[in-house]
Amino acid sequence: MSQTGDDYHSPNYLSWRKLQLSRAKLKASSKTSALLSGFAMVAMVEVQLDENTKVPTAMLIAFAVCTTLLVAVHMLALMISTCILPNIETVCNLHSISLVHESPHERLHWYIETAWAFSTLLGLILFLLEIAILCWVKFYDLNTTAAWSACIVLIPVLVIFIAFALHFYRSLMTHKYEVTVSGIRELEMLKEQMEQDHLEHHHHHANQQTV
C-alpha cells in the first residue's frame, strides 16, 4: 500500500480504513445471506404436511410469512452486497490510498449498513423464529412436547442474542465516540502548535526588523 506512516491521520487514510471496513461488512453479509436464505428455502421445500394435518392454520401462515420475510431480507442484503462489492474490490486491489475517492463506499454508506443490519441482526432473528415455527409445524402431529421443548430452548438463546447485539452496538458506539474525541483533541493540539509556531515566527520577524 502506497502510504507512509506519517500520513495515518490524513483524510485519505481515514477514508481507506472505512473502505476496508465496508468491504469486510459486504463480504460477511453476502456469505451469511446466501447461506441462511438457502437453508430457509430447503426447509420450506422439504417440510412434508399431510392433508389431514392438525397443525393450526395460524401456524402455517406464520411459517409461510416468516420464511418469505427471511428469504426476502437476505436476498435484499445479498443484492446490495453483490452490486457494491465489485466496485470496492476494484479500488482495494489497486493498493493505493490516493485512489480511495474512486470507491463509492462513502456515498453508499447507508446501503452498506442496511445490508449489514439485514444480514446479521434482522436476518438472524428471523432465522431463529423460523426454527421455532418449523419445529411446531414438523412435530405438532407427532408430539407437541417436542415442539414446546424447541421453543423453551430457543427463548433464552434469542434473549442472549438480542442482549449481545445491544451490548455490541453500545460498545461500538462508545469506541467510535472515544476515537472521535481523541481525534478532536489531536486536532486542537495541532492547531495550538501551529498558532504557537506562527506567533514565534512573527516575534522573530519583528525582532529582526527592530535590529
mmCIF file of N, CA, C and O in Angstrom, residues 94-140:
data_model
loop_
_atom_site.group_PDB
_atom_site.id
_atom_site.type_symbol
_atom_site.label_atom_id
_atom_site.label_comp_id
_atom_site.label_asym_id
_atom_site.label_seq_id
_atom_site.Cartn_x
_atom_site.Cartn_y
_atom_site.Cartn_z
ATOM 1 N N LEU A 94 -6.094 -2.140 -6.000
ATOM 2 C CA LEU A 94 -5.086 -1.218 -6.531
ATOM 3 C C LEU A 94 -4.037 -0.860 -5.490
ATOM 4 O O LEU A 94 -2.953 -0.394 -5.836
ATOM 5 N N HIS A 95 -4.368 -1.037 -4.194
ATOM 6 C CA HIS A 95 -3.433 -0.805 -3.087
ATOM 7 C C HIS A 95 -2.852 0.610 -3.123
ATOM 8 O O HIS A 95 -1.648 0.802 -2.923
ATOM 9 N N SER A 96 -3.686 1.565 -3.397
ATOM 10 C CA SER A 96 -3.244 2.955 -3.426
ATOM 11 C C SER A 96 -4.281 3.830 -2.729
ATOM 12 O O SER A 96 -5.429 3.910 -3.178
ATOM 13 N N ILE A 97 -3.868 4.466 -1.646
ATOM 14 C CA ILE A 97 -4.793 5.300 -0.880
ATOM 15 C C ILE A 97 -5.204 6.534 -1.670
ATOM 16 O O ILE A 97 -6.294 7.074 -1.478
ATOM 17 N N SER A 98 -4.347 6.980 -2.570
ATOM 18 C CA SER A 98 -4.674 8.180 -3.348
ATOM 19 C C SER A 98 -5.874 7.966 -4.256
ATOM 20 O O SER A 98 -6.494 8.931 -4.704
ATOM 21 N N LEU A 99 -6.251 6.699 -4.512
ATOM 22 C CA LEU A 99 -7.392 6.392 -5.366
ATOM 23 C C LEU A 99 -8.646 6.051 -4.573
ATOM 24 O O LEU A 99 -9.623 5.572 -5.144
ATOM 25 N N VAL A 100 -8.624 6.302 -3.264
ATOM 26 C CA VAL A 100 -9.748 5.901 -2.425
ATOM 27 C C VAL A 100 -11.015 6.659 -2.780
ATOM 28 O O VAL A 100 -12.136 6.166 -2.570
ATOM 29 N N HIS A 101 -10.876 7.865 -3.331
ATOM 30 C CA HIS A 101 -12.059 8.664 -3.684
ATOM 31 C C HIS A 101 -12.848 8.052 -4.834
ATOM 32 O O HIS A 101 -14.000 8.438 -5.076
ATOM 33 N N GLU A 102 -12.236 7.098 -5.556
ATOM 34 C CA GLU A 102 -12.939 6.447 -6.652
ATOM 35 C C GLU A 102 -13.896 5.358 -6.171
ATOM 36 O O GLU A 102 -14.682 4.834 -6.965
ATOM 37 N N SER A 103 -13.822 5.008 -4.909
ATOM 38 C CA SER A 103 -14.718 3.993 -4.355
ATOM 39 C C SER A 103 -16.032 4.635 -3.911
ATOM 40 O O SER A 103 -16.039 5.747 -3.360
ATOM 41 N N PRO A 104 -17.166 3.958 -4.107
ATOM 42 C CA PRO A 104 -18.472 4.546 -3.724
ATOM 43 C C PRO A 104 -18.872 4.250 -2.276
ATOM 44 O O PRO A 104 -20.038 4.411 -1.930
ATOM 45 N N HIS A 105 -17.932 3.818 -1.430
ATOM 46 C CA HIS A 105 -18.314 3.403 -0.079
ATOM 47 C C HIS A 105 -18.803 4.558 0.776
ATOM 48 O O HIS A 105 -19.623 4.348 1.679
ATOM 49 N N GLU A 106 -18.327 5.779 0.516
ATOM 50 C CA GLU A 106 -18.805 6.929 1.290
ATOM 51 C C GLU A 106 -20.222 7.311 0.868
ATOM 52 O O GLU A 106 -21.103 7.529 1.709
ATOM 53 N N ARG A 107 -20.464 7.373 -0.413
ATOM 54 C CA ARG A 107 -21.774 7.768 -0.927
ATOM 55 C C ARG A 107 -22.835 6.709 -0.622
ATOM 56 O O ARG A 107 -23.990 7.041 -0.338
ATOM 57 N N LEU A 108 -22.453 5.429 -0.671
ATOM 58 C CA LEU A 108 -23.391 4.326 -0.445
ATOM 59 C C LEU A 108 -23.266 3.755 0.962
ATOM 60 O O LEU A 108 -23.534 2.569 1.180
ATOM 61 N N HIS A 109 -22.869 4.613 1.888
ATOM 62 C CA HIS A 109 -22.646 4.154 3.260
ATOM 63 C C HIS A 109 -23.905 3.553 3.873
ATOM 64 O O HIS A 109 -23.858 2.491 4.516
ATOM 65 N N TRP A 110 -25.056 4.200 3.671
ATOM 66 C CA TRP A 110 -26.297 3.716 4.293
ATOM 67 C C TRP A 110 -26.751 2.399 3.678
ATOM 68 O O TRP A 110 -27.331 1.555 4.361
ATOM 69 N N TYR A 111 -26.497 2.187 2.405
ATOM 70 C CA TYR A 111 -26.836 0.904 1.786
ATOM 71 C C TYR A 111 -25.993 -0.228 2.379
ATOM 72 O O TYR A 111 -26.484 -1.337 2.609
ATOM 73 N N ILE A 112 -24.717 0.066 2.610
ATOM 74 C CA ILE A 112 -23.829 -0.940 3.198
ATOM 75 C C ILE A 112 -24.269 -1.289 4.616
ATOM 76 O O ILE A 112 -24.317 -2.469 5.005
ATOM 77 N N GLU A 113 -24.621 -0.260 5.400
ATOM 78 C CA GLU A 113 -25.079 -0.512 6.769
ATOM 79 C C GLU A 113 -26.415 -1.258 6.767
ATOM 80 O O GLU A 113 -26.673 -2.098 7.635
ATOM 81 N N THR A 114 -27.282 -0.958 5.789
ATOM 82 C CA THR A 114 -28.558 -1.673 5.683
ATOM 83 C C THR A 114 -28.340 -3.143 5.379
ATOM 84 O O THR A 114 -28.969 -4.026 5.996
ATOM 85 N N ALA A 115 -27.448 -3.437 4.445
ATOM 86 C CA ALA A 115 -27.137 -4.834 4.129
ATOM 87 C C ALA A 115 -26.558 -5.557 5.329
ATOM 88 O O ALA A 115 -26.912 -6.711 5.615
ATOM 89 N N TRP A 116 -25.698 -4.874 6.073
ATOM 90 C CA TRP A 116 -25.081 -5.475 7.271
ATOM 91 C C TRP A 116 -26.132 -5.752 8.333
ATOM 92 O O TRP A 116 -26.150 -6.832 8.947
ATOM 93 N N ALA A 117 -27.049 -4.804 8.561
ATOM 94 C CA ALA A 117 -28.082 -4.981 9.573
ATOM 95 C C ALA A 117 -29.078 -6.074 9.174
ATOM 96 O O ALA A 117 -29.480 -6.895 10.001
ATOM 97 N N PHE A 118 -29.470 -6.077 7.901
ATOM 98 C CA PHE A 118 -30.412 -7.096 7.434
ATOM 99 C C PHE A 118 -29.813 -8.491 7.520
ATOM 100 O O PHE A 118 -30.499 -9.449 7.893
ATOM 101 N N SER A 119 -28.552 -8.623 7.167
ATOM 102 C CA SER A 119 -27.919 -9.935 7.126
ATOM 103 C C SER A 119 -27.609 -10.468 8.518
ATOM 104 O O SER A 119 -27.744 -11.672 8.763
ATOM 105 N N THR A 120 -27.196 -9.615 9.431
ATOM 106 C CA THR A 120 -26.773 -10.073 10.748
ATOM 107 C C THR A 120 -27.900 -9.988 11.776
ATOM 108 O O THR A 120 -28.327 -11.015 12.315
ATOM 109 N N LEU A 121 -28.396 -8.803 12.037
ATOM 110 C CA LEU A 121 -29.366 -8.635 13.120
ATOM 111 C C LEU A 121 -30.750 -9.156 12.743
ATOM 112 O O LEU A 121 -31.232 -10.161 13.291
ATOM 113 N N LEU A 122 -31.391 -8.507 11.788
ATOM 114 C CA LEU A 122 -32.756 -8.878 11.420
ATOM 115 C C LEU A 122 -32.813 -10.275 10.824
ATOM 116 O O LEU A 122 -33.712 -11.073 11.146
ATOM 117 N N GLY A 123 -31.867 -10.603 9.954
ATOM 118 C CA GLY A 123 -31.874 -11.906 9.312
ATOM 119 C C GLY A 123 -31.686 -13.053 10.297
ATOM 120 O O GLY A 123 -32.348 -14.090 10.186
ATOM 121 N N LEU A 124 -30.810 -12.887 11.272
ATOM 122 C CA LEU A 124 -30.579 -13.953 12.249
ATOM 123 C C LEU A 124 -31.757 -14.105 13.205
ATOM 124 O O LEU A 124 -32.093 -15.227 13.611
ATOM 125 N N ILE A 125 -32.392 -13.007 13.582
ATOM 126 C CA ILE A 125 -33.582 -13.104 14.431
ATOM 127 C C ILE A 125 -34.695 -13.842 13.705
ATOM 128 O O ILE A 125 -35.362 -14.724 14.276
ATOM 129 N N LEU A 126 -34.912 -13.509 12.439
ATOM 130 C CA LEU A 126 -35.915 -14.222 11.647
ATOM 131 C C LEU A 126 -35.562 -15.702 11.493
ATOM 132 O O LEU A 126 -36.449 -16.568 11.480
ATOM 133 N N PHE A 127 -34.278 -16.001 11.409
ATOM 134 C CA PHE A 127 -33.861 -17.399 11.273
ATOM 135 C C PHE A 127 -34.161 -18.183 12.546
ATOM 136 O O PHE A 127 -34.593 -19.346 12.481
ATOM 137 N N LEU A 128 -33.949 -17.570 13.707
ATOM 138 C CA LEU A 128 -34.286 -18.236 14.961
ATOM 139 C C LEU A 128 -35.796 -18.456 15.082
ATOM 140 O O LEU A 128 -36.246 -19.530 15.529
ATOM 141 N N LEU A 129 -36.573 -17.459 14.692
ATOM 142 C CA LEU A 129 -38.030 -17.631 14.688
ATOM 143 C C LEU A 129 -38.455 -18.711 13.700
ATOM 144 O O LEU A 129 -39.387 -19.485 13.973
ATOM 145 N N GLU A 130 -37.766 -18.783 12.582
ATOM 146 C CA GLU A 130 -38.048 -19.810 11.589
ATOM 147 C C GLU A 130 -37.847 -21.215 12.162
ATOM 148 O O GLU A 130 -38.643 -22.129 11.925
ATOM 149 N N ILE A 131 -36.796 -21.380 12.943
ATOM 150 C CA ILE A 131 -36.534 -22.683 13.561
ATOM 151 C C ILE A 131 -37.647 -23.054 14.525
ATOM 152 O O ILE A 131 -38.136 -24.199 14.542
ATOM 153 N N ALA A 132 -38.076 -22.081 15.339
ATOM 154 C CA ALA A 132 -39.137 -22.360 16.309
ATOM 155 C C ALA A 132 -40.443 -22.735 15.607
ATOM 156 O O ALA A 132 -41.103 -23.725 15.980
ATOM 157 N N ILE A 133 -40.824 -21.982 14.597
ATOM 158 C CA ILE A 133 -42.075 -22.274 13.880
ATOM 159 C C ILE A 133 -41.967 -23.596 13.123
ATOM 160 O O ILE A 133 -42.924 -24.386 13.072
ATOM 161 N N LEU A 134 -40.800 -23.864 12.547
ATOM 162 C CA LEU A 134 -40.610 -25.119 11.818
ATOM 163 C C LEU A 134 -40.736 -26.324 12.747
ATOM 164 O O LEU A 134 -41.287 -27.370 12.345
ATOM 165 N N CYS A 135 -40.248 -26.196 13.965
ATOM 166 C CA CYS A 135 -40.393 -27.293 14.931
ATOM 167 C C CYS A 135 -41.865 -27.558 15.240
ATOM 168 O O CYS A 135 -42.290 -28.725 15.358
ATOM 169 N N TRP A 136 -42.655 -26.502 15.369
ATOM 170 C CA TRP A 136 -44.087 -26.686 15.602
ATOM 171 C C TRP A 136 -44.759 -27.354 14.400
ATOM 172 O O TRP A 136 -45.553 -28.280 14.551
ATOM 173 N N VAL A 137 -44.442 -26.876 13.205
ATOM 174 C CA VAL A 137 -45.058 -27.452 12.005
ATOM 175 C C VAL A 137 -44.651 -28.912 11.823
ATOM 176 O O VAL A 137 -45.463 -29.756 11.409
ATOM 177 N N LYS A 138 -43.397 -29.232 12.138
ATOM 178 C CA LYS A 138 -42.877 -30.573 11.897
ATOM 179 C C LYS A 138 -43.343 -31.574 12.953
ATOM 180 O O LYS A 138 -43.665 -32.739 12.634
ATOM 181 N N PHE A 139 -43.386 -31.149 14.216
ATOM 182 C CA PHE A 139 -43.645 -32.090 15.304
ATOM 183 C C PHE A 139 -45.036 -31.987 15.909
ATOM 184 O O PHE A 139 -45.358 -32.719 16.843
ATOM 185 N N TYR A 140 -45.871 -31.070 15.396
ATOM 186 C CA TYR A 140 -47.183 -30.872 16.016
ATOM 187 C C TYR A 140 -48.024 -32.140 15.944
ATOM 188 O O TYR A 140 -48.678 -32.527 16.928
#
